[in-house]
Every structure is written in structure tokens, then in C-alpha cells.
């Protein structure tokens, strides 16, 4: 899952991003509406967390333009005004959900996950292939019945590979799903994480590198 947070209060934006990254969600952050539209022009996000009162370009206008673009991104609108009229206005613009400030982070995460499920095709509750079993709800992984302990990043990578059902996943798609904009493509971070994931899953190897294309399980 990849999320764009659009919030002009830097501390709040960074706090939201930090909480989502701790839950293995890739997050990009922008601080005004104009930058948000620029980013939305070339990146497909599952969910956009959109503050309503933004500088440069108001959140209402960002919402209108995003809906007009016809993409699959779901919009969760945030506002300091929590009245019924404000919520109705926000939903009338095309937002999929509306959350007044202040809010509990756990509720925000739950709403983001719910919206992301609407964006993505239905997925099995438990993912299994080649003796590897991943339970997203329980955040557990096993190989041939043996429990495997993974980091959040490794867990996200394995989930992407399992959901591909044996098809090759391009390197850029793995980065988009499991990393955010701050990954350093030149450092080989993906190769290192994949090598560690292979080692933890054990023999015989189940993750194949497909030269010049990507990886598959």
C-alpha cells in the first residue's frame, strides 16, 4: 500500500507518516495543495490523506481535481472543523471518508486500511505459496510450518511477491509498494533486503531473481 499525506502542519504530517511507516505502509508527504497535485500527476496512490485547509491550493480544489482525474486513489479528508455541514461538504466534493481533528492514530490507520481495501482487488486473508504462509492480520510468516521472524520491510516485500501469484514483480513495483519516496535506489537497499529475506526463509530457495525484470516467488 502507498499513501500520500497532504498536511501543512509539518509536525502532524511527519507524525502521521511515522506511524504509518511503523506499520509497513509506504508514505510520501507534501505540505501544500500545489505540490500534492504535482505528485498525483505521476504517482498512483492507494489512499490520499488530505487536509482541507491547505496553502497554495485549497484541499477542496485538490479533491475536486483528483476526482476529475478519474484515478483509483481513495481520499480521506482531514479538517479542524468537525460539524455535520463540513463533513457533508467534504463528502460532496468526492472524498471517500472524512475525519475531524483531533483524531486517534489508531482510527486513522483503520480508516486508511479500509479505504485501501476498496481500491485493491479482494485478497485472501492468508497468503500461501511454495510452503510459505503469510497471515496479514496476525502479521506472522511460516515456511513449511516453521515460524519466520521478519522486519516490517521484509514482511511487506514478501506480501507483494505472494500476492503476485508466481508472476514476476518488477523492481520498480516492489519499491513503490514497500518503500516510499525516501528510498535510495543506488544503494541496493532492495537487493540487501531480498537477500536477507531469502536467508530467513531457508532452503530450498523460493525467491527467484529474473534478470533485468524483477523477482518472483
Coordinates of C-alpha atoms in Angstrom, one line a residue:
X1 CA 0.0 0.0 0.0
X2 CA 1.2 3.5 -0.8
X3 CA -0.2 6.6 0.9
X4 CA 0.2 10.3 0.2
X5 CA -0.2 12.6 3.2
X6 CA -1.1 16.2 2.4
X7 CA -0.9 18.3 5.5
X8 CA 0.6 21.8 6.0
X9 CA 1.2 21.3 9.7
X10 CA 4.7 19.8 9.5
X11 CA 4.7 18.1 12.9
X12 CA 1.4 16.5 12.3
X13 CA 2.3 15.4 8.8
X14 CA 5.5 13.9 9.9
X15 CA 3.9 12.2 12.9
X16 CA 1.2 10.6 10.7
X17 CA 3.9 9.4 8.3
X18 CA 6.0 7.9 11.1
X19 CA 3.0 6.0 12.5
X20 CA 2.1 4.6 9.1
X21 CA 5.7 3.6 8.3
X22 CA 5.9 1.7 11.5
X23 CA 3.0 -0.4 10.2
X24 CA 4.9 -1.2 6.9
X25 CA 2.9 1.3 4.8
X26 CA 4.9 3.3 2.2
X27 CA 4.2 7.0 2.8
X28 CA 5.0 10.2 0.9
X29 CA 4.5 13.6 2.5
X30 CA 3.8 17.1 0.9
X31 CA 2.9 20.2 2.7
X32 CA 0.7 22.2 0.3
X33 CA -2.0 21.6 -2.3
X34 CA 0.0 22.6 -5.4
X35 CA 2.8 20.1 -4.5
X36 CA 0.1 17.5 -3.9
X37 CA -1.3 17.9 -7.5
X38 CA 2.2 17.7 -8.9
X39 CA 2.9 14.4 -7.1
X40 CA -0.5 13.0 -8.0
X41 CA 0.3 13.6 -11.7
X42 CA 2.9 10.9 -11.8
X43 CA 2.4 8.6 -8.8
X44 CA -0.5 6.3 -8.2
X45 CA -1.5 6.2 -4.5
X46 CA -3.9 3.8 -2.9
X47 CA -5.1 6.5 -0.4
X48 CA -4.6 10.2 -0.1
X49 CA -4.9 11.7 3.4
X50 CA -5.9 15.3 2.5
X51 CA -6.1 18.2 4.9
X52 CA -8.8 20.5 3.9
X53 CA -7.3 23.9 4.8
X54 CA -4.1 23.9 2.7
X55 CA -1.9 26.8 1.4
X56 CA -1.2 27.3 -2.3
X57 CA -4.2 25.3 -3.4
X58 CA -7.1 24.6 -1.1
X59 CA -7.8 21.0 -0.1
X60 CA -11.3 21.3 -1.6
X61 CA -9.8 22.1 -5.0
X62 CA -7.3 19.3 -4.7
X63 CA -10.1 16.9 -4.0
X64 CA -12.2 18.1 -7.0
X65 CA -9.2 17.8 -9.4
X66 CA -8.2 14.4 -8.1
X67 CA -11.8 13.1 -8.5
X68 CA -11.9 14.6 -12.0
X69 CA -8.7 12.8 -12.9
X70 CA -10.6 9.5 -12.5
X71 CA -7.9 7.6 -10.8
X72 CA -8.3 4.8 -8.3
X73 CA -7.0 6.7 -5.3
X74 CA -9.3 6.9 -2.3
X75 CA -9.5 10.3 -0.4
X76 CA -9.6 10.6 3.3
X77 CA -10.2 14.3 4.2
X78 CA -9.0 15.8 7.4
X79 CA -10.2 19.1 8.9
X80 CA -10.2 21.0 12.2
X81 CA -14.0 21.7 11.6
X82 CA -15.9 18.6 12.7
X83 CA -19.5 19.8 12.2
X84 CA -22.1 17.9 10.2
X85 CA -22.2 20.6 7.5
X86 CA -18.4 20.5 7.0
X87 CA -18.5 16.7 6.7
X88 CA -21.3 16.8 4.2
X89 CA -19.4 19.4 2.2
X90 CA -16.3 17.3 2.1
X91 CA -18.0 14.2 1.1
X92 CA -19.9 16.1 -1.5
X93 CA -16.6 17.1 -3.2
X94 CA -15.9 13.4 -3.8
X95 CA -14.0 12.4 -0.7
X96 CA -14.4 8.8 0.4
X97 CA -14.1 9.4 4.1
X98 CA -13.9 12.3 6.5
X99 CA -12.0 12.6 9.8
X100 CA -12.2 15.6 12.1
X101 CA -9.2 16.8 14.1
X102 CA -8.1 15.8 16.7
X103 CA -8.2 12.1 16.0
X104 CA -6.7 8.9 17.3
X105 CA -3.9 7.5 15.2
X106 CA -5.4 4.0 15.5
X107 CA -8.6 5.2 13.9
X108 CA -6.8 7.0 11.1
X109 CA -4.8 3.8 10.3
X110 CA -8.0 1.7 10.4
X111 CA -9.8 4.1 8.0
X112 CA -6.8 4.1 5.6
X113 CA -6.7 0.3 5.6
X114 CA -10.5 0.2 4.9
X115 CA -10.2 2.6 2.0
X116 CA -7.2 0.7 0.6
X117 CA -9.2 -2.5 0.5
X118 CA -11.8 -0.7 -1.7
X119 CA -9.0 0.3 -4.1
X120 CA -7.4 -3.1 -4.3
X121 CA -9.0 -6.3 -5.6
X122 CA -10.1 -8.8 -3.0
X123 CA -7.2 -10.7 -1.4
X124 CA -7.2 -13.9 0.6
X125 CA -7.0 -13.4 4.3
X126 CA -4.0 -15.7 4.4
X127 CA -1.5 -15.8 1.5
X128 CA 0.2 -19.2 0.7
X129 CA 2.6 -20.4 -2.0
X130 CA 5.6 -22.8 -2.2
X131 CA 5.3 -23.7 1.5
X132 CA 5.3 -20.1 2.6
X133 CA 2.4 -18.9 4.6
X134 CA 1.8 -15.2 5.4
X135 CA -1.1 -14.0 7.7
X136 CA -1.6 -10.2 7.2
X137 CA -4.0 -10.0 10.2
X138 CA -1.7 -11.8 12.6
X139 CA 1.5 -10.4 11.0
X140 CA 3.0 -13.9 11.0
X141 CA 5.0 -15.8 8.5
X142 CA 5.9 -19.5 8.3
X143 CA 7.9 -21.7 6.0
X144 CA 6.8 -25.4 5.9
X145 CA 5.3 -24.9 9.4
X146 CA 8.4 -23.2 10.8
X147 CA 7.9 -19.7 12.2
X148 CA 9.9 -17.0 10.4
X149 CA 10.5 -13.6 12.0
X150 CA 10.7 -10.7 9.5
X151 CA 11.2 -7.0 9.7
X152 CA 8.4 -4.7 8.6
X153 CA 10.1 -4.1 5.2
X154 CA 10.7 -7.8 4.6
X155 CA 7.1 -8.6 5.6
X156 CA 5.9 -6.0 3.0
X157 CA 8.2 -7.4 0.3
X158 CA 7.0 -11.0 0.9
X159 CA 3.4 -9.9 0.8
X160 CA 3.9 -8.3 -2.6
X161 CA 5.5 -11.4 -4.0
X162 CA 2.9 -13.7 -2.6
X163 CA 0.0 -11.6 -4.0
X164 CA 1.6 -11.8 -7.5
X165 CA 0.8 -15.5 -7.5
X166 CA 4.0 -16.6 -9.1
X167 CA 4.2 -13.8 -11.7
X168 CA 7.3 -11.6 -11.9
X169 CA 7.1 -8.4 -9.9
X170 CA 9.2 -5.6 -11.4
X171 CA 11.8 -4.0 -9.2
X172 CA 10.1 -0.6 -9.5
X173 CA 6.8 -2.1 -8.4
X174 CA 8.4 -3.6 -5.4
X175 CA 9.9 -0.3 -4.5
X176 CA 6.6 1.5 -5.0
X177 CA 4.7 -1.0 -2.8
X178 CA 7.2 -1.5 0.0
X179 CA 9.3 1.7 0.0
X180 CA 8.4 5.4 0.0
X181 CA 10.0 8.3 -1.8
X182 CA 13.0 8.3 0.5
X183 CA 14.4 5.0 -0.6
X184 CA 17.9 5.3 -2.2
X185 CA 17.8 3.3 -5.4
X186 CA 21.5 3.5 -5.9
X187 CA 22.4 1.8 -2.5
X188 CA 21.0 -1.6 -3.4
X189 CA 18.6 -1.5 -0.5
X190 CA 16.2 -3.8 -2.2
X191 CA 18.9 -6.3 -3.1
X192 CA 20.0 -6.4 0.5
X193 CA 16.5 -6.8 1.9
X194 CA 15.8 -9.5 -0.6
X195 CA 19.0 -11.4 0.2
X196 CA 18.1 -11.3 3.9
X197 CA 14.5 -12.4 3.2
X198 CA 15.8 -15.4 1.2
X199 CA 18.2 -16.4 4.0
X200 CA 15.4 -16.2 6.6
X201 CA 13.0 -18.3 4.5
X202 CA 15.7 -21.0 4.2
X203 CA 16.4 -23.8 1.7
X204 CA 15.5 -24.7 -0.9
X205 CA 15.3 -21.1 -2.1
X206 CA 11.8 -19.9 -3.2
X207 CA 12.5 -16.4 -4.4
X208 CA 13.9 -16.2 -7.9
X209 CA 15.7 -13.2 -9.4
X210 CA 14.6 -12.7 -13.0
X211 CA 17.5 -10.7 -14.7
X212 CA 16.5 -7.2 -15.9
X213 CA 12.9 -7.8 -14.8
X214 CA 12.5 -8.3 -11.1
X215 CA 11.6 -11.1 -8.7
X216 CA 9.1 -13.8 -8.3
X217 CA 8.1 -16.4 -5.7

